[in-house]
Coordinates of C-alpha atoms and ligand atoms in Angstrom, one line a residue:
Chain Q
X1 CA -29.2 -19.2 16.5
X2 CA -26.2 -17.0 17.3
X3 CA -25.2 -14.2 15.6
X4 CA -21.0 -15.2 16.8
X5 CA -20.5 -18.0 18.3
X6 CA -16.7 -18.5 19.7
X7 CA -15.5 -22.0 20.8
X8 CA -11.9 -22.5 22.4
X9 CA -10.0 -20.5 20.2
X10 CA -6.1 -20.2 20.8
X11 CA -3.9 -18.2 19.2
X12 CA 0.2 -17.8 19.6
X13 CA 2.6 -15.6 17.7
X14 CA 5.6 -17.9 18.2
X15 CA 6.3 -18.9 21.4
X16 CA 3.7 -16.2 23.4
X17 CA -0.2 -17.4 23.6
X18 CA -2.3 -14.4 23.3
X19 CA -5.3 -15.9 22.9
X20 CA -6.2 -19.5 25.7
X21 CA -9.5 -20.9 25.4
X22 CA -11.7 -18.3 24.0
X23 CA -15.5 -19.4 24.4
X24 CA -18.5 -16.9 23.6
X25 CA -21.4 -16.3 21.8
X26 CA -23.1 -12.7 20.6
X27 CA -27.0 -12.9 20.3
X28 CA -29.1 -11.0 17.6
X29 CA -29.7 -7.6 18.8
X30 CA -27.2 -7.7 21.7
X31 CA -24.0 -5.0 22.3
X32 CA -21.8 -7.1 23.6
X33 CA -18.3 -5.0 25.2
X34 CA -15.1 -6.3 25.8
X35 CA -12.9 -4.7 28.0
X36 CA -9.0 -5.4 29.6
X37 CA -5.5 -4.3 29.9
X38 CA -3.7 -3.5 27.0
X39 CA -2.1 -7.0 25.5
X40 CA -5.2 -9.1 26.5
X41 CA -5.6 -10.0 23.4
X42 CA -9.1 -7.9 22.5
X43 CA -7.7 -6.8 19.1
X44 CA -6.8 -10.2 17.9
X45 CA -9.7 -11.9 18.8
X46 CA -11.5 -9.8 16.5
X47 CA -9.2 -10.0 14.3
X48 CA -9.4 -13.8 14.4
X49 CA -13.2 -13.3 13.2
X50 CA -12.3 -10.5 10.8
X51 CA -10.0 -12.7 9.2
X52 CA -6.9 -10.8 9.3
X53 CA -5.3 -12.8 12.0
X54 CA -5.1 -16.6 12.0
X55 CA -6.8 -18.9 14.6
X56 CA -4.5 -21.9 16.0
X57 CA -7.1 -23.6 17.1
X58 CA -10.9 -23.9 18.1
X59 CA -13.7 -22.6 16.0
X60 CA -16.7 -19.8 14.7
X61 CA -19.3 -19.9 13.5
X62 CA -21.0 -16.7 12.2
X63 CA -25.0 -16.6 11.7
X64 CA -25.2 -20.3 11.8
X65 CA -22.5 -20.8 9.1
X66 CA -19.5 -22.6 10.2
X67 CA -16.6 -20.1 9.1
X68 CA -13.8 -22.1 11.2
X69 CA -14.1 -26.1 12.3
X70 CA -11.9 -28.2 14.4
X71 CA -10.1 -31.4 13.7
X72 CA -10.0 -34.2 16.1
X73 CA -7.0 -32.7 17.6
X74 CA -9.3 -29.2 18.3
X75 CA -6.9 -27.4 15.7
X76 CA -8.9 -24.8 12.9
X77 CA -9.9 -26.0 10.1
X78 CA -11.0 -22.9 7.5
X79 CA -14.0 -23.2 5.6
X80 CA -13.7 -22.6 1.6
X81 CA -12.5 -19.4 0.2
X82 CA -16.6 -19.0 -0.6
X83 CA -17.9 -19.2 2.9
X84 CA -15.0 -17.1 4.4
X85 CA -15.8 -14.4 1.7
X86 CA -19.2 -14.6 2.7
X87 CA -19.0 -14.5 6.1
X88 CA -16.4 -11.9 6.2
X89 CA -19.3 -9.6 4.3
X90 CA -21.4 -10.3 7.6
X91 CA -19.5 -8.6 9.6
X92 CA -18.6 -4.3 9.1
X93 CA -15.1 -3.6 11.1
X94 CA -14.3 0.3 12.1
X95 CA -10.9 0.5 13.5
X96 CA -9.0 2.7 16.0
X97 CA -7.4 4.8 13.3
X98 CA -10.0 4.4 10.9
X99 CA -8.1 3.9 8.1
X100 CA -10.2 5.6 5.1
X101 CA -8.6 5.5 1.8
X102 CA -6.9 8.7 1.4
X103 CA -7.2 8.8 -2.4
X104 CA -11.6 8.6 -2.2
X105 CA -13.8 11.4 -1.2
X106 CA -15.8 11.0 1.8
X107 CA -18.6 9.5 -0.8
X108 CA -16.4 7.1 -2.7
X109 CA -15.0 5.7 0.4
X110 CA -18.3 4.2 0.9
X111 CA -19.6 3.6 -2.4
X112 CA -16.7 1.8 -3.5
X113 CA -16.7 -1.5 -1.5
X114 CA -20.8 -1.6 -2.8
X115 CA -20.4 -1.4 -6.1
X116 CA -17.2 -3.4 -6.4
X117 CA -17.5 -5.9 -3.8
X118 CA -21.5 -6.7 -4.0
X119 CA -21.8 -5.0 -7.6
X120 CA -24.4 -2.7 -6.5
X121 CA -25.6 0.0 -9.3
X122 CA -23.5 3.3 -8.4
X123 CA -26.3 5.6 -8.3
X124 CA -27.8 3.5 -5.8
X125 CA -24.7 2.8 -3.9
X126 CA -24.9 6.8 -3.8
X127 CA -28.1 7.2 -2.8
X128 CA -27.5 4.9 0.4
X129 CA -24.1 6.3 0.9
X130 CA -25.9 9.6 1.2
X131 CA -28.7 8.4 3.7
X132 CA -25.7 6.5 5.9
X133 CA -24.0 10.2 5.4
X134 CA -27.3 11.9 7.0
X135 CA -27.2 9.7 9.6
X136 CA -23.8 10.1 10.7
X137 CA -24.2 14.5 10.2
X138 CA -21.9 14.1 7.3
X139 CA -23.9 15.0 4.7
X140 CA -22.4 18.5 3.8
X141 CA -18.8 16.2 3.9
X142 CA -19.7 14.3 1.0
X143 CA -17.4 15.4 -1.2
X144 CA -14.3 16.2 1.0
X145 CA -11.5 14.2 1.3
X146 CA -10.9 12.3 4.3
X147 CA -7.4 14.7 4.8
X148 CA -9.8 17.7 5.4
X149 CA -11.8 15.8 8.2
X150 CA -11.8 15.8 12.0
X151 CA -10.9 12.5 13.3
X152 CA -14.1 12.4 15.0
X153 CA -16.0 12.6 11.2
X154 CA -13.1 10.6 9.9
X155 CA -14.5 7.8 12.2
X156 CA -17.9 8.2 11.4
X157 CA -17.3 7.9 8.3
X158 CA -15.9 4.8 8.6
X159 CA -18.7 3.5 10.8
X160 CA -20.9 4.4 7.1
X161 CA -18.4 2.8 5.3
X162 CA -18.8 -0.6 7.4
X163 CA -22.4 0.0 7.6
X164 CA -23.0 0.5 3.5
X165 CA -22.5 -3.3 2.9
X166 CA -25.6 -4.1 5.1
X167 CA -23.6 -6.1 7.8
X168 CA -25.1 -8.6 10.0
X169 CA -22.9 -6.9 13.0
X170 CA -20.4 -4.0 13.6
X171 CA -17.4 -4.4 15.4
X172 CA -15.4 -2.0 16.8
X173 CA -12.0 -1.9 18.1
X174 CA -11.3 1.1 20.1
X175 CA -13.3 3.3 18.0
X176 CA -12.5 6.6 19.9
X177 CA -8.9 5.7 21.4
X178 CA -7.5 7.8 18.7
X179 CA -9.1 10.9 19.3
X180 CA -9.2 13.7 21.5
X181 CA -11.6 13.4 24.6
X182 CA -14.0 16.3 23.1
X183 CA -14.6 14.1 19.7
X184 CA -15.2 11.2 21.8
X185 CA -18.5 11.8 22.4
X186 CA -19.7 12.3 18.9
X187 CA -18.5 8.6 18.2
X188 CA -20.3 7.1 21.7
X189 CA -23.4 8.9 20.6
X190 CA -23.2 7.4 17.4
X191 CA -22.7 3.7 18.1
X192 CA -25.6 4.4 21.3
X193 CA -27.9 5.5 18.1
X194 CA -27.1 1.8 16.7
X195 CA -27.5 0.1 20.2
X196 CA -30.9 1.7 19.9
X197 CA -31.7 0.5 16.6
X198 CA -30.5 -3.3 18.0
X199 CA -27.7 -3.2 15.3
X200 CA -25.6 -6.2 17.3
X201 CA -22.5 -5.5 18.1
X202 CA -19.3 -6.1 19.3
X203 CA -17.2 -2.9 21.3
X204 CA -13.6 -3.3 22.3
X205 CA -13.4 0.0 24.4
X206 CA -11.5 1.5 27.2
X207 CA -14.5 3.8 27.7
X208 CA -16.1 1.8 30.8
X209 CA -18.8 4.7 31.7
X210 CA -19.8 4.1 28.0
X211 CA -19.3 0.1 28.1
X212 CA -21.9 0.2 31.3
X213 CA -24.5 2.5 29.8
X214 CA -24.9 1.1 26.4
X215 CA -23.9 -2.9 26.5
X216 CA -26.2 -5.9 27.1
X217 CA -23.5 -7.9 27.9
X218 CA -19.6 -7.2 29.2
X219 CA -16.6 -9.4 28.4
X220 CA -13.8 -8.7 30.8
X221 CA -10.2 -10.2 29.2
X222 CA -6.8 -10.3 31.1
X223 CA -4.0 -12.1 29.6
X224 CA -5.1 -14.0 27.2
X225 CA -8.3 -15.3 29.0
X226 CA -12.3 -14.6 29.3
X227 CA -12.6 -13.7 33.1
X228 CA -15.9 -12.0 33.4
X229 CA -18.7 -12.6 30.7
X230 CA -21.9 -11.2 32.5
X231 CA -24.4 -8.5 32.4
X232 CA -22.3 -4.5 33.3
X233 CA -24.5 -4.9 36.7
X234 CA -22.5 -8.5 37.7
X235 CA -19.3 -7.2 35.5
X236 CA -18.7 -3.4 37.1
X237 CA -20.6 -4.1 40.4
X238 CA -21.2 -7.4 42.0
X239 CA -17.6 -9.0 40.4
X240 CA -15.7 -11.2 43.3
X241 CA -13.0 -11.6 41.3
X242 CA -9.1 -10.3 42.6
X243 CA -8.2 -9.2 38.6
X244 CA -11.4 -7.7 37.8
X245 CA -11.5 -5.5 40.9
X246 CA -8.2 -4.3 40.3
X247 CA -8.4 -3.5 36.8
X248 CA -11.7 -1.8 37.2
X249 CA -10.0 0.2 40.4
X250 CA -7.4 1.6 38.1
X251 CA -10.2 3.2 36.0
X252 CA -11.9 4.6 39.0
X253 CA -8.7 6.3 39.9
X254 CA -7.6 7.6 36.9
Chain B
X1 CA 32.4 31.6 -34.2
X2 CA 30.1 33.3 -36.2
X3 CA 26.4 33.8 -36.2
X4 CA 26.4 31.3 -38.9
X5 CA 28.5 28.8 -37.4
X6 CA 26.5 28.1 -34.6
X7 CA 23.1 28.4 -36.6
X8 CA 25.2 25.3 -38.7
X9 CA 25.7 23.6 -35.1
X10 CA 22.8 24.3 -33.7
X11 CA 21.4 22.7 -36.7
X12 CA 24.0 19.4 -36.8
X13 CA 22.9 19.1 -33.0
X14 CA 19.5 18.9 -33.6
X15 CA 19.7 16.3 -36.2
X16 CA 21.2 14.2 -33.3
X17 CA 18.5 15.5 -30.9
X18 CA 16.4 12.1 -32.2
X19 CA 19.1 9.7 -30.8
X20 CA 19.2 11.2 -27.6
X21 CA 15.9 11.3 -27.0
X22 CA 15.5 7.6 -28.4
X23 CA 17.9 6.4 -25.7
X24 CA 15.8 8.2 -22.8
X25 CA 12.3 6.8 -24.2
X26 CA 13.3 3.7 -25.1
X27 CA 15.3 3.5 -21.4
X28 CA 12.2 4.4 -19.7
X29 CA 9.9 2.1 -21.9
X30 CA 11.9 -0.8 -20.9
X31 CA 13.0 0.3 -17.1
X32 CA 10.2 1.3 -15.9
X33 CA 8.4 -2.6 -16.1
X34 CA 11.6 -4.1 -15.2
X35 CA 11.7 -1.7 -12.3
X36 CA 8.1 -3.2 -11.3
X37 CA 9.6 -6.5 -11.7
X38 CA 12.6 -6.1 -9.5
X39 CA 10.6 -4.7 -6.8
X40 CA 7.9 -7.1 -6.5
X41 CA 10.9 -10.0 -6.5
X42 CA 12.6 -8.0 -4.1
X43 CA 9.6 -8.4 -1.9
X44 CA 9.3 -12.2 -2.7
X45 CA 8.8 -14.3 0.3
X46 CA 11.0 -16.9 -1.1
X47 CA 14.4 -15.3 0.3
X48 CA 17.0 -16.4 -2.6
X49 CA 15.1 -14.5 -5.0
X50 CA 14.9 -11.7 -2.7
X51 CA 18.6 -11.6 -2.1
X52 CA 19.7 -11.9 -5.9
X53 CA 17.6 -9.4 -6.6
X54 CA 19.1 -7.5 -3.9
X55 CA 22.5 -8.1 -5.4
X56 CA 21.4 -7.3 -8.7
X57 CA 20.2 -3.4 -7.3
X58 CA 23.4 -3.2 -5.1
X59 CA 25.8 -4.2 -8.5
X60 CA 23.9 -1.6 -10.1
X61 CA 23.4 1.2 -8.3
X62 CA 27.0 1.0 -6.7
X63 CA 29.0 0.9 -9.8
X64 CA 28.9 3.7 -12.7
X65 CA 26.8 3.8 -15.0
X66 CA 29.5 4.5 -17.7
X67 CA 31.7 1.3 -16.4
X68 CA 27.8 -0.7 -17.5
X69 CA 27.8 0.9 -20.8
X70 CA 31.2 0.0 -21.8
X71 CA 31.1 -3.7 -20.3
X72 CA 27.7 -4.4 -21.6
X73 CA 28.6 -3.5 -25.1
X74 CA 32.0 -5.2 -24.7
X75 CA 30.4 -8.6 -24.2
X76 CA 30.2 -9.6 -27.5
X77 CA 33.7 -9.0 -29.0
X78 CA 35.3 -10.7 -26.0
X79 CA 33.0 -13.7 -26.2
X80 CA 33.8 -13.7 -30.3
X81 CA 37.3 -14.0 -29.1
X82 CA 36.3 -17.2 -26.4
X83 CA 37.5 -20.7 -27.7
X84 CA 35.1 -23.9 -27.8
X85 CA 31.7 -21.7 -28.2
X86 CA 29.0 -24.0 -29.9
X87 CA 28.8 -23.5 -33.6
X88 CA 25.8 -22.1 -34.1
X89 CA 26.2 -19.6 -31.0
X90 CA 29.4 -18.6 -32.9
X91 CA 28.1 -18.3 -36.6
X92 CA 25.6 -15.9 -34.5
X93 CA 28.2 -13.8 -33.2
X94 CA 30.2 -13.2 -36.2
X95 CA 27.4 -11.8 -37.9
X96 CA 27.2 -8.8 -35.7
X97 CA 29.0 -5.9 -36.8
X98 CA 29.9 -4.0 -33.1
X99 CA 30.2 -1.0 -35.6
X100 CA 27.2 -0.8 -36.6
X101 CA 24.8 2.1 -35.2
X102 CA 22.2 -0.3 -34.9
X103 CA 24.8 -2.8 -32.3
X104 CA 25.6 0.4 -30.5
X105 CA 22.3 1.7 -29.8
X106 CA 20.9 -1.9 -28.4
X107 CA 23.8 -2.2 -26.0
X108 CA 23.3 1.8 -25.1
X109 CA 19.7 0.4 -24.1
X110 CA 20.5 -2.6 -22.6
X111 CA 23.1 -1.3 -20.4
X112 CA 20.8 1.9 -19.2
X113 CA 17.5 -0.4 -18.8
X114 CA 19.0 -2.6 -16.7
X115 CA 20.5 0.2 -14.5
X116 CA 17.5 2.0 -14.7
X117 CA 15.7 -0.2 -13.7
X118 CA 17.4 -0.8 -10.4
X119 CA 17.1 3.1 -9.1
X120 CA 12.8 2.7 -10.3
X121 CA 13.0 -1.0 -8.1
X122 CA 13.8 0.5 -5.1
X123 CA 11.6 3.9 -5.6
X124 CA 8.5 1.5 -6.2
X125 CA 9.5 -0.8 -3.2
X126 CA 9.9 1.7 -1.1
X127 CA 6.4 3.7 -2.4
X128 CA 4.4 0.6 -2.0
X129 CA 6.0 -0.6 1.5
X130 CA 5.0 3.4 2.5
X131 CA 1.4 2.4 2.4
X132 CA 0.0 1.7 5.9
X133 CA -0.9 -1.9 6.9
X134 CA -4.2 -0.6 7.7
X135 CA -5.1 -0.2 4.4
X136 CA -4.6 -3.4 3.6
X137 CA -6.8 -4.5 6.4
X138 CA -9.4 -2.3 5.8
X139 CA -9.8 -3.1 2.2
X140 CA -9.5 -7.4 3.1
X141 CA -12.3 -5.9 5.6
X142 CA -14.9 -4.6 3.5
X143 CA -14.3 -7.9 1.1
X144 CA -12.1 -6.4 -1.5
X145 CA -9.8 -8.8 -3.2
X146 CA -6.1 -8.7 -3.3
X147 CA -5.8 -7.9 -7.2
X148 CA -9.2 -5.2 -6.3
X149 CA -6.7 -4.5 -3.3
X150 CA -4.0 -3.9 -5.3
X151 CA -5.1 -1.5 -8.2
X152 CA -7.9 0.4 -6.7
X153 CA -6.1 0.8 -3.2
X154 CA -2.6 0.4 -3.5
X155 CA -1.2 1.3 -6.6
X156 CA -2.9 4.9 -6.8
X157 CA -1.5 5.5 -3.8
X158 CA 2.3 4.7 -4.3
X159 CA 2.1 6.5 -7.5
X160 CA 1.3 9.7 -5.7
X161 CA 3.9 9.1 -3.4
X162 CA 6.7 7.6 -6.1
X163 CA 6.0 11.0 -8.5
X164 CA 9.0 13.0 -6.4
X165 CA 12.0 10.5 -6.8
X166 CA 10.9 9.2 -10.1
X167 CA 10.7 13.0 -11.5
X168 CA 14.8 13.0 -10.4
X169 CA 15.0 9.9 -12.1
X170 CA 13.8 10.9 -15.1
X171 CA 15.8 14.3 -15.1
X172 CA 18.8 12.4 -14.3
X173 CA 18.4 10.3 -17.4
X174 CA 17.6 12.9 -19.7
X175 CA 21.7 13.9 -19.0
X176 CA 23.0 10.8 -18.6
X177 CA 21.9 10.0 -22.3
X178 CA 25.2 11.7 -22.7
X179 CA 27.2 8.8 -21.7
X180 CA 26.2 7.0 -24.8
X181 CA 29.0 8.3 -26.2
X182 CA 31.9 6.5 -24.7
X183 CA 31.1 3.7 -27.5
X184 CA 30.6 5.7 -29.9
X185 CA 26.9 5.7 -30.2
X186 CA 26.5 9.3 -32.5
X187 CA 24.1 11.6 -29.9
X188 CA 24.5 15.4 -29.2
X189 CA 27.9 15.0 -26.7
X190 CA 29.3 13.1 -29.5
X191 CA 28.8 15.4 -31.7
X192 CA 29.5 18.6 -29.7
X193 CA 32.7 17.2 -28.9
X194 CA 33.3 16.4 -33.1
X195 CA 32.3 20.5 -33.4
X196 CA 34.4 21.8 -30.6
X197 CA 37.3 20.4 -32.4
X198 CA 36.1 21.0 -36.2
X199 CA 35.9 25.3 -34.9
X200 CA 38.5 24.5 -32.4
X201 CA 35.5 26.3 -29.9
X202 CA 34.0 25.7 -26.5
X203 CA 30.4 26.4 -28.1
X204 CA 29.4 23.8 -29.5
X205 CA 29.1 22.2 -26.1
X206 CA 27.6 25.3 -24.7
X207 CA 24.8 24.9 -27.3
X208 CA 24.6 21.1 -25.8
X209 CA 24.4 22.6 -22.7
X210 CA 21.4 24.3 -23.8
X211 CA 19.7 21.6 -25.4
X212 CA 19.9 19.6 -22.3
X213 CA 18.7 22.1 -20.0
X214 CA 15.8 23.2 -21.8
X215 CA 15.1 19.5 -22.0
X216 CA 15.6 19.2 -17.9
X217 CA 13.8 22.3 -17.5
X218 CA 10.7 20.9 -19.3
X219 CA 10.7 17.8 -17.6
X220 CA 10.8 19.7 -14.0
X221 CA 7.7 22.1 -15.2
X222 CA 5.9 18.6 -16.4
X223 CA 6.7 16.6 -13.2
X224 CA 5.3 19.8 -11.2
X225 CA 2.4 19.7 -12.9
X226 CA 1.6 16.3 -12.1
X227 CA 2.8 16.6 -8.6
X228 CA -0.1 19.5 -8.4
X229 CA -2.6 17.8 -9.9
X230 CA -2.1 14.4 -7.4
X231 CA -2.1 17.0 -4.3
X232 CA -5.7 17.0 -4.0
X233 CA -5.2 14.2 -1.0
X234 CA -3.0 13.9 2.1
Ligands
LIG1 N1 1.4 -9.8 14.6 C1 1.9 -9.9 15.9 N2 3.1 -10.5 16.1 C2 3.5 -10.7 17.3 N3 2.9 -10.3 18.4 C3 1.7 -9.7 18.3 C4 1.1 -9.5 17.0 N4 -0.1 -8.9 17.2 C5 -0.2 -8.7 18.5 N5 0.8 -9.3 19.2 C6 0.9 -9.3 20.7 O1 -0.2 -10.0 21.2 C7 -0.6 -9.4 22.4 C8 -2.0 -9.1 22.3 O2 -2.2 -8.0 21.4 P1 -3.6 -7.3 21.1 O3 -3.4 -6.3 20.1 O4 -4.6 -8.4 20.8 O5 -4.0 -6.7 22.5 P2 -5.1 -5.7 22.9 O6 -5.9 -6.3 24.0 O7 -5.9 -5.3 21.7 O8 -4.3 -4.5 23.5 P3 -4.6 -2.9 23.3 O9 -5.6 -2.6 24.4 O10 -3.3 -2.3 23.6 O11 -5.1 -2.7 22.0 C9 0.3 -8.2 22.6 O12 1.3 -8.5 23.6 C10 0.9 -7.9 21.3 O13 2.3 -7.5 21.5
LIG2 MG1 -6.1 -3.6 20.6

């Protein structure tokens, strides 16, 4: 059983299609990245499995469970408000600008969706929030407010925050674009520690050096398609293709 | 004027210290959910309710607030005067006395609720259309509902951010409780102005002047205290 599994989704906002004939699948355990030039269509595609975006057509399906269908016509077909809840709670989302609620301490940030969302006691929603906060270095942050943070611990703490509901997978979209190239590193190092642990996991990055080292698979996306899907070895090395080349050249060069 | 002449002011001013002050509560008791209400139909999807709403704030906020007072309490004796009403609609309007304190005071709070209400509209529409997108995604994200959304995300938020222009608001109102007094409605302008000409004296609206200020200048000190104790976030 797959952990994602993506089937011929489409997606337009009015007359431009981001989004043609999306197929893939995410196995247990695997970091899968997905790279491209900017308006490929890599943030909505996650945010078509997020849930914050709406699929035109084709389906997914997330740890088995149907969360979109097709109709005979291949159009989406949402599943009920249950099993999108559900399999929305599968899935932990960091963004690019991390978006922590300014109002919480670092602690309440990611106690909060626990306790409210799954009803978890708050002295255990603590506890774990403090473990996750070890984990990430942030201990001694706790009680800060997110204001008072780098934006490299700002991200980490989201990465707890995602992680403190227990999801199935983590997906990231361009976790470190926001920050300056010396707090990059702290963030890689981070999600490398959760490659490690087999956390599965899905990386929109522009870091290739990082999308070569740490991924078990590659997605390469240009305008709206799926052009490579292979190993970083066939995707960075052994790639025939014009568009792949290129885009990859640009990186070499800059 | 002697000492004791103003002490006697002082005192008749303060007697009328109450109906001032029940103009500004009950204005803010009744503007400040109307406020809520305009803003969220301001922000309705369904565009005619948007756009009345729109020309609702725009009537409001562009015309004086004085010009509101007197129409609104005007209604009534001009629609007495209207042929054809239905009988029981009419029998209804004869028995109110446009006289009376009590007639005075509703139309003093109707008028300045409903234009009240128009200046809080736009603060709150603007305080929650502040709030980054982000945050709603983030919250949709981690499985929070929108009503969860709403008042453990949102609305904390927009009130931190709302506390600045509503603290004018407010301030503003304290002194425009003043204009109550174009109908008549006995508060402490009316009756300075009664004083001025009783001692044929500017001081008795000095003493006004006072009262107001030191009403203002408790409001500021309160708003800044709140203001403080909201700065512990960015
Ligand atoms: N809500 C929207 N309405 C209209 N167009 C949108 C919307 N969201 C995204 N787009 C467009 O869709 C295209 C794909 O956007 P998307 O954000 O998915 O690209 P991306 O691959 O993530 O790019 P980047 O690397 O810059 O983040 C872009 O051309 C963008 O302008
Ligand atoms: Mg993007």
């Amino acid at each position: 059983m797959s952990m994602l599994e993506i089937k011929n989704i489409s997606k337009s906002f009015g007359k431009f299609e981001v989004l043609k004939d999306i197929s893939f699948s995410v196995e247990k355990g695997q970091a899968v990245s997905v790279i491209g030039p900017s308006g490929s269509g890599k943030s909505t595609l996650l945010r078509i499995v997020n849930q914050l975006e709406k699929a035109d057509g084709g389906s997914v399906s997330i740890c088995g469970t149907p969360m979109i269908t097709v109709d005979e016509n291949g159009k989406s077909v949402y599943a009920d408000p249950k099993t999108l809840r559900e399999a929305r709670l599968k899935i932990g989302l960091v963004f690019q600008n991390f978006n922590l609620f300014p109002h919480f301490s670092v602690l309440r940030n990611i106690t909060e969706a626990p306790v409210c969302v799954l009803g978890m006691d708050k002295k255990e929603a603590e506890q774990k929030a403090m473990e996750l906060l070890e984990k990430m270095g942030l201990a001694a942050k706790a009680n800060e407010y997110p204001c008072n943070l780098s934006g490299g611990q700002q991200q980490r703490v989201s990465i707890a925050r995602a992680l403190a509901l227990n999801p199935a997978m983590l997906f990231f979209d361009e976790p470190t674009s926001a920050l300056d190239p010396e707090l990059t590193g702290e963030i890689l190092k981070v999600i490398r520690g959760l490659a490690d642990e087999q956390m599965t996991m899905v990386i929109v990055t522009h870091e290739m050096a990082f999308a070569r080292e740490v991924s078990d698979r590659v997605i390469f996306m240009d305008k709206g398609v799926i052009i490579e899907n292979g190993t970083p070895e066939e995707v960075f090395e052994k790639s025939e293709n014009e568009r792949t080349r290129q885009f990859l050249q640009r990186y070499n060069n800059s | 004027m002697t000492t004791e002449e103003i002490l006697s002011v002082t005192g008749i001013l303060l007697d009328y210290l109450i109906p001032t002050l029940k103009v500004f509560g009950f204005t803010l008791l009744f503007s400040i959910p109307m406020g809520m209400i305009a803003a969220m139909l301001k922000m309705c999807r369904f565009k005619p309710i948007s756009w009345l709403t729109n020309v609702y704030i725009l009537i409001m906020r562009g015309t004086p607030l004085m010009l509101q007072v007197i129409a609104v309490y005007y209604i009534i004796p001009y629609l007495k005067l209207a042929e054809g009403l239905p009988a029981p609609l009419a029998s209804v309007l004869a028995g109110i006395d446009i006289r009376s304190e009590n007639y005075m005071f509703y139309a003093v709070i109707a008028a300045f609720s409903l234009n009240y209400a128009a200046y809080f509209a736009e603060i709150f529409r603007g305080g929650i259309e502040s709030i980054p997108k982000g945050q709603y995604e983030a919250a949709a994200a981690l499985g929070f509902t929108p009503v969860q959304t709403f008042f453990r995300i949102i609305l904390p938020q927009v009130i931190k951010r709302i506390v600045p222009a509503s603290s004018n608001e407010v301030i503003t109102l304290v002194k425009d409780t003043s204009i109550a007094n174009v109908v008549a409605y006995a508060e402490i302008t009316l009756k300075a102005r009664q004083q001025m000409q009783v001692y044929s004296s500017l001081t008795p609206l000095i003493i006004a002047g006072v009262f107001y200020f030191v009403l203002a200048t408790v409001l500021t000190f309160l708003f800044s205290l709140i203001e403080k104790k909201l700065s512990y976030y960015r």
